[in-house]
PDB file of C-alpha atoms in Angstrom:
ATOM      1  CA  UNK A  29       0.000   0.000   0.000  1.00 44.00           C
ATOM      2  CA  UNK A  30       3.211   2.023  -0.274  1.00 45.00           C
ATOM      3  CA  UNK A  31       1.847   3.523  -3.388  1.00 46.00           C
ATOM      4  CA  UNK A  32      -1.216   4.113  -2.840  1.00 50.00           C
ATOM      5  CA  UNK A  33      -1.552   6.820  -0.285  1.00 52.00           C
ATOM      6  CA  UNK A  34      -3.383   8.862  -2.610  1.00 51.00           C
ATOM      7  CA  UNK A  35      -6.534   6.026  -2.378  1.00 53.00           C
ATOM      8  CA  UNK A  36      -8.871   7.994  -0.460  1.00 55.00           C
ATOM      9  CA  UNK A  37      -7.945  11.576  -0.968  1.00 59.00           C
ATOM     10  CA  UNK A  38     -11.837  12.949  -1.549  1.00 60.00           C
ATOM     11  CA  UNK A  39     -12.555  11.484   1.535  1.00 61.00           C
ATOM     12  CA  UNK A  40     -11.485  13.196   4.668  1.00 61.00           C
ATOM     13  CA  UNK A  41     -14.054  12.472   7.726  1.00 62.00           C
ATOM     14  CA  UNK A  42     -13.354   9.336   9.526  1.00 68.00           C
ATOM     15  CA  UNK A  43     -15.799   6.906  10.120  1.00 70.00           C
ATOM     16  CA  UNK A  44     -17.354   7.536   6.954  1.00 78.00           C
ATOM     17  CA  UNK A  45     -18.547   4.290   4.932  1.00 80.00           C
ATOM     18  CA  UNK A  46     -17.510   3.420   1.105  1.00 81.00           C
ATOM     19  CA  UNK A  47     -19.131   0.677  -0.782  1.00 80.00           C
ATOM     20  CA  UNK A  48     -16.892  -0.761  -3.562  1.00 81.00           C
ATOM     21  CA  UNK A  49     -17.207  -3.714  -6.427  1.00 79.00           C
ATOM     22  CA  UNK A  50     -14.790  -6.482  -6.479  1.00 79.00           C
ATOM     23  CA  UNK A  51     -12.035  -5.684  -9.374  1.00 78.00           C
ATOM     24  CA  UNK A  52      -9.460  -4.581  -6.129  1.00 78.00           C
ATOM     25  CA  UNK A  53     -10.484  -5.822  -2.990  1.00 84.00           C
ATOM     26  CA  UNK A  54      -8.730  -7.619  -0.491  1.00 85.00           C
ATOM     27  CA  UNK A  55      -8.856  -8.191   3.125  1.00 85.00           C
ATOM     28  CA  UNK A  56      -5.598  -6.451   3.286  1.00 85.00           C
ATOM     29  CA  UNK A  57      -7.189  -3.623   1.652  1.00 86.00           C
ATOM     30  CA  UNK A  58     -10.548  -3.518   3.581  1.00 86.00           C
ATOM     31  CA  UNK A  59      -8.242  -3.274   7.222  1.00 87.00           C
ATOM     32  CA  UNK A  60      -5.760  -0.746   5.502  1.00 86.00           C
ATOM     33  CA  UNK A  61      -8.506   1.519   4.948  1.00 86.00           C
ATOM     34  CA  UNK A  62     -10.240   0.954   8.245  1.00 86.00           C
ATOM     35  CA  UNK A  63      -6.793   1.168  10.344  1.00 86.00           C
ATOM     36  CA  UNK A  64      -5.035   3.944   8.516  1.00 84.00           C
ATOM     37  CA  UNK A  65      -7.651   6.404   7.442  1.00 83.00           C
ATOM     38  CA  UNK A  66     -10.629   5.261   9.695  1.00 85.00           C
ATOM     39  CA  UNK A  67     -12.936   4.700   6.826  1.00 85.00           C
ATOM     40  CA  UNK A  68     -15.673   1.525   6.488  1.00 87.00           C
ATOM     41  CA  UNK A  69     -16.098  -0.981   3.623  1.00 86.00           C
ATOM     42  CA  UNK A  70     -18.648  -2.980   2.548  1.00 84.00           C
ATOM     43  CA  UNK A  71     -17.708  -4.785  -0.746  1.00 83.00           C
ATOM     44  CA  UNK A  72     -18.088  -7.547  -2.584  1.00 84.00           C
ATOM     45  CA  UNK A  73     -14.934  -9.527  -2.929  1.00 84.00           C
ATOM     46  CA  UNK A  74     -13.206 -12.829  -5.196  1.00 85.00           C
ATOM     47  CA  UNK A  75     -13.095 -15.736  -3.525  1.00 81.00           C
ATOM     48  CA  UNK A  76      -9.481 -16.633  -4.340  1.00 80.00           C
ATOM     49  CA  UNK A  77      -8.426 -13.399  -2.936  1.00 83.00           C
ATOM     50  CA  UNK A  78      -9.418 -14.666   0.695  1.00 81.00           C
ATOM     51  CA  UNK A  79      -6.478 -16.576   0.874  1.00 74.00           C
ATOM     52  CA  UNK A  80      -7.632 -18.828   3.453  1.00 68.00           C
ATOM     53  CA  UNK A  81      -9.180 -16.127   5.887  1.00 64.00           C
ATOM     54  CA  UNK A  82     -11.890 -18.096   6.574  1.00 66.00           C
ATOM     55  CA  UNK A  83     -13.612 -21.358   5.752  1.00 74.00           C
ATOM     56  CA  UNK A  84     -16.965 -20.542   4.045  1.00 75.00           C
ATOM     57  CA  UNK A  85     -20.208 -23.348   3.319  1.00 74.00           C
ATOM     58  CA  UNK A  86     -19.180 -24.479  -0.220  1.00 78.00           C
ATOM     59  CA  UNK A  87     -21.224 -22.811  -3.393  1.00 79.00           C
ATOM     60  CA  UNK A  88     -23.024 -26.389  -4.016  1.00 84.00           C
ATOM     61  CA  UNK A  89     -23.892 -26.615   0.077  1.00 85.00           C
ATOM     62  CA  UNK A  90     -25.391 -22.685  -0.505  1.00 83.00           C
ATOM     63  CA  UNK A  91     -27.179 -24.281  -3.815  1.00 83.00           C
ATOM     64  CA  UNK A  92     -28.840 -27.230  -1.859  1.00 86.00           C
ATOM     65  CA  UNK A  93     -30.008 -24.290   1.409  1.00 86.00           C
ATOM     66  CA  UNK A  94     -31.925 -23.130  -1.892  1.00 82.00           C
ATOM     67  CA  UNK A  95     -31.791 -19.012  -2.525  1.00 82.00           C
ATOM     68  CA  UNK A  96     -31.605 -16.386  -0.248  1.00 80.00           C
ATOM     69  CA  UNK A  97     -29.198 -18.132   2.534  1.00 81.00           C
ATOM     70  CA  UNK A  98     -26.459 -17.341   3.590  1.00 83.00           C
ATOM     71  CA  UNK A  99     -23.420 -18.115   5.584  1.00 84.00           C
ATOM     72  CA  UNK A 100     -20.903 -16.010   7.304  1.00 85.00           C
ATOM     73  CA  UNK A 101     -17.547 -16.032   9.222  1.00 84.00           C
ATOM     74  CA  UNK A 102     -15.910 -13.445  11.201  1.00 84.00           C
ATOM     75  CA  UNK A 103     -11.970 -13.058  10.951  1.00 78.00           C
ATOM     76  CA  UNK A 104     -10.579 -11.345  14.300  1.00 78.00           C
ATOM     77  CA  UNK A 105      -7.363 -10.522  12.985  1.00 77.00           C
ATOM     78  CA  UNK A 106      -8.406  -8.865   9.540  1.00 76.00           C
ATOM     79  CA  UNK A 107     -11.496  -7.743  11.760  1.00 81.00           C
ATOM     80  CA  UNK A 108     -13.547  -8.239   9.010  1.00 84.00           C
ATOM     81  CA  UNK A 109     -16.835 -10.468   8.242  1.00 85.00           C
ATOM     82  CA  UNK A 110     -16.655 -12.591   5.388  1.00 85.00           C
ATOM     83  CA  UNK A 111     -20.366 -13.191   3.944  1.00 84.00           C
ATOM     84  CA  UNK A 112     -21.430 -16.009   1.062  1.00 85.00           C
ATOM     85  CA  UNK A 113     -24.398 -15.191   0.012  1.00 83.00           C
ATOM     86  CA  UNK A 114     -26.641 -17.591  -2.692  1.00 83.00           C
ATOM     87  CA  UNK A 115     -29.059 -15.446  -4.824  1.00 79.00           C
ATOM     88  CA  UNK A 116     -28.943 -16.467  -8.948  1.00 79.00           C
ATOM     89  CA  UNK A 117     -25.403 -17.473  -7.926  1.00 82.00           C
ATOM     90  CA  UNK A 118     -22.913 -17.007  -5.091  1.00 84.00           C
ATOM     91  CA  UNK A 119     -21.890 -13.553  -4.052  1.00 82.00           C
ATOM     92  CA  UNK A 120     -19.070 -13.247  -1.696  1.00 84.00           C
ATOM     93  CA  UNK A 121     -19.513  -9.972   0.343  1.00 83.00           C
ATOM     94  CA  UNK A 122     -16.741  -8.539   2.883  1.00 84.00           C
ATOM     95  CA  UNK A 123     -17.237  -6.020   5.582  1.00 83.00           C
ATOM     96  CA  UNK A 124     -15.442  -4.221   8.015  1.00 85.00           C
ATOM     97  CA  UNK A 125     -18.486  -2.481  10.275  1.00 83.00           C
ATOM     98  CA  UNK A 126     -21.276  -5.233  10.577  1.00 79.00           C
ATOM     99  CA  UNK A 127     -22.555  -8.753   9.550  1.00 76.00           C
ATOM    100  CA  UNK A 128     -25.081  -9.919   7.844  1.00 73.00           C
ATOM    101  CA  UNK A 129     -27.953  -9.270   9.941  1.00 76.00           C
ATOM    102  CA  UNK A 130     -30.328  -7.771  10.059  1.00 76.00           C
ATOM    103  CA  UNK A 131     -31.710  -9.613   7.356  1.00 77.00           C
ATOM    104  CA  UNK A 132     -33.975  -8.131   4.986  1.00 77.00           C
ATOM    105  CA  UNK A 133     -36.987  -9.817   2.447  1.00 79.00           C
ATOM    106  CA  UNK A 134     -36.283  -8.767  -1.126  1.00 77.00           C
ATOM    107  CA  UNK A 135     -38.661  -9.489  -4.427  1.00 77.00           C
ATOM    108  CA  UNK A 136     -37.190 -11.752  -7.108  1.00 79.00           C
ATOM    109  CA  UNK A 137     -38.405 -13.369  -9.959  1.00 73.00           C
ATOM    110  CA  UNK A 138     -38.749 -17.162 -10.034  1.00 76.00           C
ATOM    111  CA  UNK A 139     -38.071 -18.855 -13.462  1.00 76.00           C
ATOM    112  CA  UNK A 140     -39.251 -21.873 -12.330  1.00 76.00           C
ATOM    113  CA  UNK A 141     -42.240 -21.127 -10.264  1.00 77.00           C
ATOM    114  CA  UNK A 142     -42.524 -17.833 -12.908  1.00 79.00           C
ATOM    115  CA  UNK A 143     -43.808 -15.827 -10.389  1.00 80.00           C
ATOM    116  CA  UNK A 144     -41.872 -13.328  -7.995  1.00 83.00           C
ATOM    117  CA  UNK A 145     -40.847 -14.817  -4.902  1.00 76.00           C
ATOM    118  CA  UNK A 146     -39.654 -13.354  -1.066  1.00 76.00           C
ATOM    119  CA  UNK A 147     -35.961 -14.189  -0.841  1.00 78.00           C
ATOM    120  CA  UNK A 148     -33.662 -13.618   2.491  1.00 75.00           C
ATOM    121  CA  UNK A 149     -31.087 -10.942   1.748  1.00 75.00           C
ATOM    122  CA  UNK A 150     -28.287  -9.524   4.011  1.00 76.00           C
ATOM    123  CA  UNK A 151     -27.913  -5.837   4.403  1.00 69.00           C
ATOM    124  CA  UNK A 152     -25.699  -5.726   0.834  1.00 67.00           C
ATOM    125  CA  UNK A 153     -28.675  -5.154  -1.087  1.00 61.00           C
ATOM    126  CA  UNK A 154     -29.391  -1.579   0.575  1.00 62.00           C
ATOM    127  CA  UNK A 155     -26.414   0.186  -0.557  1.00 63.00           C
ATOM    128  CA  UNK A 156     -24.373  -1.879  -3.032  1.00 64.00           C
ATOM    129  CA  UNK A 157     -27.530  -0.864  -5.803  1.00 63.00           C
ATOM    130  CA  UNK A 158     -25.977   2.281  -6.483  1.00 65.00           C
ATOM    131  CA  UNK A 159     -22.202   0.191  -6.963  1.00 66.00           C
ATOM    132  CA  UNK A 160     -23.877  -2.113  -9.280  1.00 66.00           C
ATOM    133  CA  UNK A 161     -25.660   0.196 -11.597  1.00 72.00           C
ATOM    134  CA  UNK A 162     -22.697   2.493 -11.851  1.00 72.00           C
ATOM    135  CA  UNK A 163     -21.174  -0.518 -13.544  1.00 70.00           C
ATOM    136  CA  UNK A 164     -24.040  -0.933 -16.012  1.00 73.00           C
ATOM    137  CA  UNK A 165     -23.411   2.791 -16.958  1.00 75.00           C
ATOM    138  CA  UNK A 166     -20.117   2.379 -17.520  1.00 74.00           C
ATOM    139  CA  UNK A 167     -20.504  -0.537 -19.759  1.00 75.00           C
ATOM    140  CA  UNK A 168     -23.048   1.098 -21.548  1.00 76.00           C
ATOM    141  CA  UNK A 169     -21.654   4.245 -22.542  1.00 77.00           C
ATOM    142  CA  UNK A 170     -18.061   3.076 -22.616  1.00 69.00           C
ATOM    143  CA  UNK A 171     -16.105   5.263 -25.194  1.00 66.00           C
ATOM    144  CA  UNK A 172     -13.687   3.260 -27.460  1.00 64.00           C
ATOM    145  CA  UNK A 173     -10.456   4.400 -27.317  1.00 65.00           C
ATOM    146  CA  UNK A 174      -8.451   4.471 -30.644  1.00 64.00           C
ATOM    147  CA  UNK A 175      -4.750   5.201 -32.010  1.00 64.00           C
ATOM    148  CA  UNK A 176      -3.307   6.840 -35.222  1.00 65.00           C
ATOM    149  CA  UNK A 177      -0.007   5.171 -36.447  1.00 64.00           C
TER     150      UNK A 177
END
Protein backbone atom coordinates (compact mmCIF):
# COMPACT_ATOMS: atom_id res chain seq x y z
CA UNK A 1 0.00 0.00 0.00
CA UNK A 2 3.21 2.02 -0.27
CA UNK A 3 1.85 3.52 -3.39
CA UNK A 4 -1.22 4.11 -2.84
CA UNK A 5 -1.55 6.82 -0.28
CA UNK A 6 -3.38 8.86 -2.61
CA UNK A 7 -6.53 6.03 -2.38
CA UNK A 8 -8.87 7.99 -0.46
CA UNK A 9 -7.94 11.58 -0.97
CA UNK A 10 -11.84 12.95 -1.55
CA UNK A 11 -12.55 11.48 1.53
CA UNK A 12 -11.48 13.20 4.67
CA UNK A 13 -14.05 12.47 7.73
CA UNK A 14 -13.35 9.34 9.53
CA UNK A 15 -15.80 6.91 10.12
CA UNK A 16 -17.35 7.54 6.95
CA UNK A 17 -18.55 4.29 4.93
CA UNK A 18 -17.51 3.42 1.11
CA UNK A 19 -19.13 0.68 -0.78
CA UNK A 20 -16.89 -0.76 -3.56
CA UNK A 21 -17.21 -3.71 -6.43
CA UNK A 22 -14.79 -6.48 -6.48
CA UNK A 23 -12.03 -5.68 -9.37
CA UNK A 24 -9.46 -4.58 -6.13
CA UNK A 25 -10.48 -5.82 -2.99
CA UNK A 26 -8.73 -7.62 -0.49
CA UNK A 27 -8.86 -8.19 3.12
CA UNK A 28 -5.60 -6.45 3.29
CA UNK A 29 -7.19 -3.62 1.65
CA UNK A 30 -10.55 -3.52 3.58
CA UNK A 31 -8.24 -3.27 7.22
CA UNK A 32 -5.76 -0.75 5.50
CA UNK A 33 -8.51 1.52 4.95
CA UNK A 34 -10.24 0.95 8.25
CA UNK A 35 -6.79 1.17 10.34
CA UNK A 36 -5.03 3.94 8.52
CA UNK A 37 -7.65 6.40 7.44
CA UNK A 38 -10.63 5.26 9.70
CA UNK A 39 -12.94 4.70 6.83
CA UNK A 40 -15.67 1.53 6.49
CA UNK A 41 -16.10 -0.98 3.62
CA UNK A 42 -18.65 -2.98 2.55
CA UNK A 43 -17.71 -4.79 -0.75
CA UNK A 44 -18.09 -7.55 -2.58
CA UNK A 45 -14.93 -9.53 -2.93
CA UNK A 46 -13.21 -12.83 -5.20
CA UNK A 47 -13.09 -15.74 -3.52
CA UNK A 48 -9.48 -16.63 -4.34
CA UNK A 49 -8.43 -13.40 -2.94
CA UNK A 50 -9.42 -14.67 0.69
CA UNK A 51 -6.48 -16.58 0.87
CA UNK A 52 -7.63 -18.83 3.45
CA UNK A 53 -9.18 -16.13 5.89
CA UNK A 54 -11.89 -18.10 6.57
CA UNK A 55 -13.61 -21.36 5.75
CA UNK A 56 -16.97 -20.54 4.04
CA UNK A 57 -20.21 -23.35 3.32
CA UNK A 58 -19.18 -24.48 -0.22
CA UNK A 59 -21.22 -22.81 -3.39
CA UNK A 60 -23.02 -26.39 -4.02
CA UNK A 61 -23.89 -26.62 0.08
CA UNK A 62 -25.39 -22.69 -0.50
CA UNK A 63 -27.18 -24.28 -3.82
CA UNK A 64 -28.84 -27.23 -1.86
CA UNK A 65 -30.01 -24.29 1.41
CA UNK A 66 -31.92 -23.13 -1.89
CA UNK A 67 -31.79 -19.01 -2.52
CA UNK A 68 -31.60 -16.39 -0.25
CA UNK A 69 -29.20 -18.13 2.53
CA UNK A 70 -26.46 -17.34 3.59
CA UNK A 71 -23.42 -18.12 5.58
CA UNK A 72 -20.90 -16.01 7.30
CA UNK A 73 -17.55 -16.03 9.22
CA UNK A 74 -15.91 -13.45 11.20
CA UNK A 75 -11.97 -13.06 10.95
CA UNK A 76 -10.58 -11.34 14.30
CA UNK A 77 -7.36 -10.52 12.99
CA UNK A 78 -8.41 -8.86 9.54
CA UNK A 79 -11.50 -7.74 11.76
CA UNK A 80 -13.55 -8.24 9.01
CA UNK A 81 -16.84 -10.47 8.24
CA UNK A 82 -16.65 -12.59 5.39
CA UNK A 83 -20.37 -13.19 3.94
CA UNK A 84 -21.43 -16.01 1.06
CA UNK A 85 -24.40 -15.19 0.01
CA UNK A 86 -26.64 -17.59 -2.69
CA UNK A 87 -29.06 -15.45 -4.82
CA UNK A 88 -28.94 -16.47 -8.95
CA UNK A 89 -25.40 -17.47 -7.93
CA UNK A 90 -22.91 -17.01 -5.09
CA UNK A 91 -21.89 -13.55 -4.05
CA UNK A 92 -19.07 -13.25 -1.70
CA UNK A 93 -19.51 -9.97 0.34
CA UNK A 94 -16.74 -8.54 2.88
CA UNK A 95 -17.24 -6.02 5.58
CA UNK A 96 -15.44 -4.22 8.01
CA UNK A 97 -18.49 -2.48 10.27
CA UNK A 98 -21.28 -5.23 10.58
CA UNK A 99 -22.55 -8.75 9.55
CA UNK A 100 -25.08 -9.92 7.84
CA UNK A 101 -27.95 -9.27 9.94
CA UNK A 102 -30.33 -7.77 10.06
CA UNK A 103 -31.71 -9.61 7.36
CA UNK A 104 -33.97 -8.13 4.99
CA UNK A 105 -36.99 -9.82 2.45
CA UNK A 106 -36.28 -8.77 -1.13
CA UNK A 107 -38.66 -9.49 -4.43
CA UNK A 108 -37.19 -11.75 -7.11
CA UNK A 109 -38.41 -13.37 -9.96
CA UNK A 110 -38.75 -17.16 -10.03
CA UNK A 111 -38.07 -18.85 -13.46
CA UNK A 112 -39.25 -21.87 -12.33
CA UNK A 113 -42.24 -21.13 -10.26
CA UNK A 114 -42.52 -17.83 -12.91
CA UNK A 115 -43.81 -15.83 -10.39
CA UNK A 116 -41.87 -13.33 -8.00
CA UNK A 117 -40.85 -14.82 -4.90
CA UNK A 118 -39.65 -13.35 -1.07
CA UNK A 119 -35.96 -14.19 -0.84
CA UNK A 120 -33.66 -13.62 2.49
CA UNK A 121 -31.09 -10.94 1.75
CA UNK A 122 -28.29 -9.52 4.01
CA UNK A 123 -27.91 -5.84 4.40
CA UNK A 124 -25.70 -5.73 0.83
CA UNK A 125 -28.68 -5.15 -1.09
CA UNK A 126 -29.39 -1.58 0.58
CA UNK A 127 -26.41 0.19 -0.56
CA UNK A 128 -24.37 -1.88 -3.03
CA UNK A 129 -27.53 -0.86 -5.80
CA UNK A 130 -25.98 2.28 -6.48
CA UNK A 131 -22.20 0.19 -6.96
CA UNK A 132 -23.88 -2.11 -9.28
CA UNK A 133 -25.66 0.20 -11.60
CA UNK A 134 -22.70 2.49 -11.85
CA UNK A 135 -21.17 -0.52 -13.54
CA UNK A 136 -24.04 -0.93 -16.01
CA UNK A 137 -23.41 2.79 -16.96
CA UNK A 138 -20.12 2.38 -17.52
CA UNK A 139 -20.50 -0.54 -19.76
CA UNK A 140 -23.05 1.10 -21.55
CA UNK A 141 -21.65 4.25 -22.54
CA UNK A 142 -18.06 3.08 -22.62
CA UNK A 143 -16.10 5.26 -25.19
CA UNK A 144 -13.69 3.26 -27.46
CA UNK A 145 -10.46 4.40 -27.32
CA UNK A 146 -8.45 4.47 -30.64
CA UNK A 147 -4.75 5.20 -32.01
CA UNK A 148 -3.31 6.84 -35.22
CA UNK A 149 -0.01 5.17 -36.45
Amino acid sequence: MAGRKDLPRGLSARGCAVYFDNYFTTPDLIRHLCEHYGIFSLCTIRQNRLKGCCKLLSYKELKKRGRGSFTQVVDDEKKITIVNWYDNKVVTLACSYADAYPVQEIIRLSKAQKKTISVNSPHYNQHMGGVDLCDMLIALYRTSFKSHR
